[in-house]
GROMACS .gro file of C-alpha atoms in nm:
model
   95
    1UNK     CA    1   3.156   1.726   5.293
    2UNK     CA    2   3.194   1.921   5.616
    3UNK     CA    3   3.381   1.725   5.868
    4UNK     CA    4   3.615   1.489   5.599
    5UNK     CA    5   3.948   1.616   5.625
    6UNK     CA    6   3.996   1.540   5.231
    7UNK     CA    7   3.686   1.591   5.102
    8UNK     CA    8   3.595   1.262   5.050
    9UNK     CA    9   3.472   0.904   5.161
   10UNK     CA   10   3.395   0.556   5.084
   11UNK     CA   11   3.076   0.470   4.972
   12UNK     CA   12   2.818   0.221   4.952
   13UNK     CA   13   2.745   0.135   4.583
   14UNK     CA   14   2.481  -0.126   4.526
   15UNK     CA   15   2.260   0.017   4.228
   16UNK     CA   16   2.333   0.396   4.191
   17UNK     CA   17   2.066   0.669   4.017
   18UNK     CA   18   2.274   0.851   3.767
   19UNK     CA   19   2.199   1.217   3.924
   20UNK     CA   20   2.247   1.487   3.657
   21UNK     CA   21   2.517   1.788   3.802
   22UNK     CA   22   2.338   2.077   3.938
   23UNK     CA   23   2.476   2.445   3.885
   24UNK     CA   24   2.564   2.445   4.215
   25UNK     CA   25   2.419   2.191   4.530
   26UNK     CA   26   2.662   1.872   4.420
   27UNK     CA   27   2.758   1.800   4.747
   28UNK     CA   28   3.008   1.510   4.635
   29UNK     CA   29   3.077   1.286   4.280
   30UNK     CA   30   3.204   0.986   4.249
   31UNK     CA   31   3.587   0.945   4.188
   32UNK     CA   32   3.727   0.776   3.833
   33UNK     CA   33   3.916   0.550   4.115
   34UNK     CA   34   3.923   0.138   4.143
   35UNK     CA   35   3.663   0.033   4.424
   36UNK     CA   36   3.841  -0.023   4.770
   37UNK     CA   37   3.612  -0.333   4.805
   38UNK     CA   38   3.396  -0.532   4.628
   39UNK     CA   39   3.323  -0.507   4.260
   40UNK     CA   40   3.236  -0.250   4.040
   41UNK     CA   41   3.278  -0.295   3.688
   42UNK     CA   42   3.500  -0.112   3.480
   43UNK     CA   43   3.251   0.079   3.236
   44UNK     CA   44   3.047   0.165   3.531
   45UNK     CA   45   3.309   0.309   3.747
   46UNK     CA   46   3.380   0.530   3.453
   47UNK     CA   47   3.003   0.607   3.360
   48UNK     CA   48   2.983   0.728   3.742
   49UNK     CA   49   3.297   0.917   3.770
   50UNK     CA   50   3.187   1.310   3.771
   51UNK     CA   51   2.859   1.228   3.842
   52UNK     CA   52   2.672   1.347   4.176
   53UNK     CA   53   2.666   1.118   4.453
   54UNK     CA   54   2.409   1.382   4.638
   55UNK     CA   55   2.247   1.662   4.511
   56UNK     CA   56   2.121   1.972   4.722
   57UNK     CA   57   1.813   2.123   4.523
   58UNK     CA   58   1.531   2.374   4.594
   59UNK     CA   59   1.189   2.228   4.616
   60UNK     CA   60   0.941   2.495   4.705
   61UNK     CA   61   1.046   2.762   5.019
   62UNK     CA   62   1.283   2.452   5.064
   63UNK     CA   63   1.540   2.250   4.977
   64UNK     CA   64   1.572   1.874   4.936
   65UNK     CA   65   1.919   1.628   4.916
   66UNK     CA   66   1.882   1.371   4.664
   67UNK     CA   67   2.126   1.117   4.724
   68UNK     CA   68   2.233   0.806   4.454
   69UNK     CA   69   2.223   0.514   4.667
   70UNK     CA   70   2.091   0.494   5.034
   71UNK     CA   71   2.300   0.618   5.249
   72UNK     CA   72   2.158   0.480   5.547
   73UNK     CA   73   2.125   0.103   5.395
   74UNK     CA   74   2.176  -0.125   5.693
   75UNK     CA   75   2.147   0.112   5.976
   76UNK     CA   76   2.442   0.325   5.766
   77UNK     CA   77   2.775   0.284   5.664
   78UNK     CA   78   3.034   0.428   5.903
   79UNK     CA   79   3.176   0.603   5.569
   80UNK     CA   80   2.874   0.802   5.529
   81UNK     CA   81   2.756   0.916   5.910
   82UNK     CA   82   2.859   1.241   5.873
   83UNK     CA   83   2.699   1.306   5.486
   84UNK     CA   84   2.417   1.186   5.619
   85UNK     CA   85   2.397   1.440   5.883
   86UNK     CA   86   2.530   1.754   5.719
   87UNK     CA   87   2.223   1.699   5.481
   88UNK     CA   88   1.973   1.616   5.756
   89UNK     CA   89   2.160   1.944   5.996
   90UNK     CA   90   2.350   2.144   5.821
   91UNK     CA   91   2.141   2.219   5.497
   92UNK     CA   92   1.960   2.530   5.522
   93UNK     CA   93   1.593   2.522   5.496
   94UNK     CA   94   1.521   2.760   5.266
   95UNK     CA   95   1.652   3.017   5.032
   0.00000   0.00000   0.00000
């Protein structure tokens, strides 16, 4: 979440992979909050809340950022441009 003043951002929701919590690498989980737009229905918004949105794991000498939707699904939601970049940047490569 470097670079959000609160921590936090809108997100693009279509159909989410449940991500399990890491012991440490969640980069961000979804909010028990009411959607800002669309729809979302109730039991899902609670199923997701807690759960990772993105995921920073080791995979080999490296490390890999599993995220639960696209977050670059249309060319990439203005919400998510800096995510998107602290995971491609800002992650480091190995341990």
């Amino acid at each position: 979440g470097y670079g959000y003043a609160d921590g936090g951002a809108a997100v693009l929701v279509r159909d989410p992979t449940e991500l399990e919590l890491a012991e440490e690498g969640n980069a961000w989980v979804f909010a028990d909050v009411p959607p800002l737009a669309g729809y979302l229905p109730e039991d899902a918004r609670h199923r997701l809340a807690g759960r990772p949105y993105a995921v920073v794991s080791a995979l080999g000498s490296g490390r890999i950022v599993a995220f639960a939707d696209d977050p670059a699904f249309r060319g990439i939601t203005y919400g998510l441009k800096k995510l998107y970049l602290n995971a491609t940047l800002l992650v480091p490569a190995g341990r």
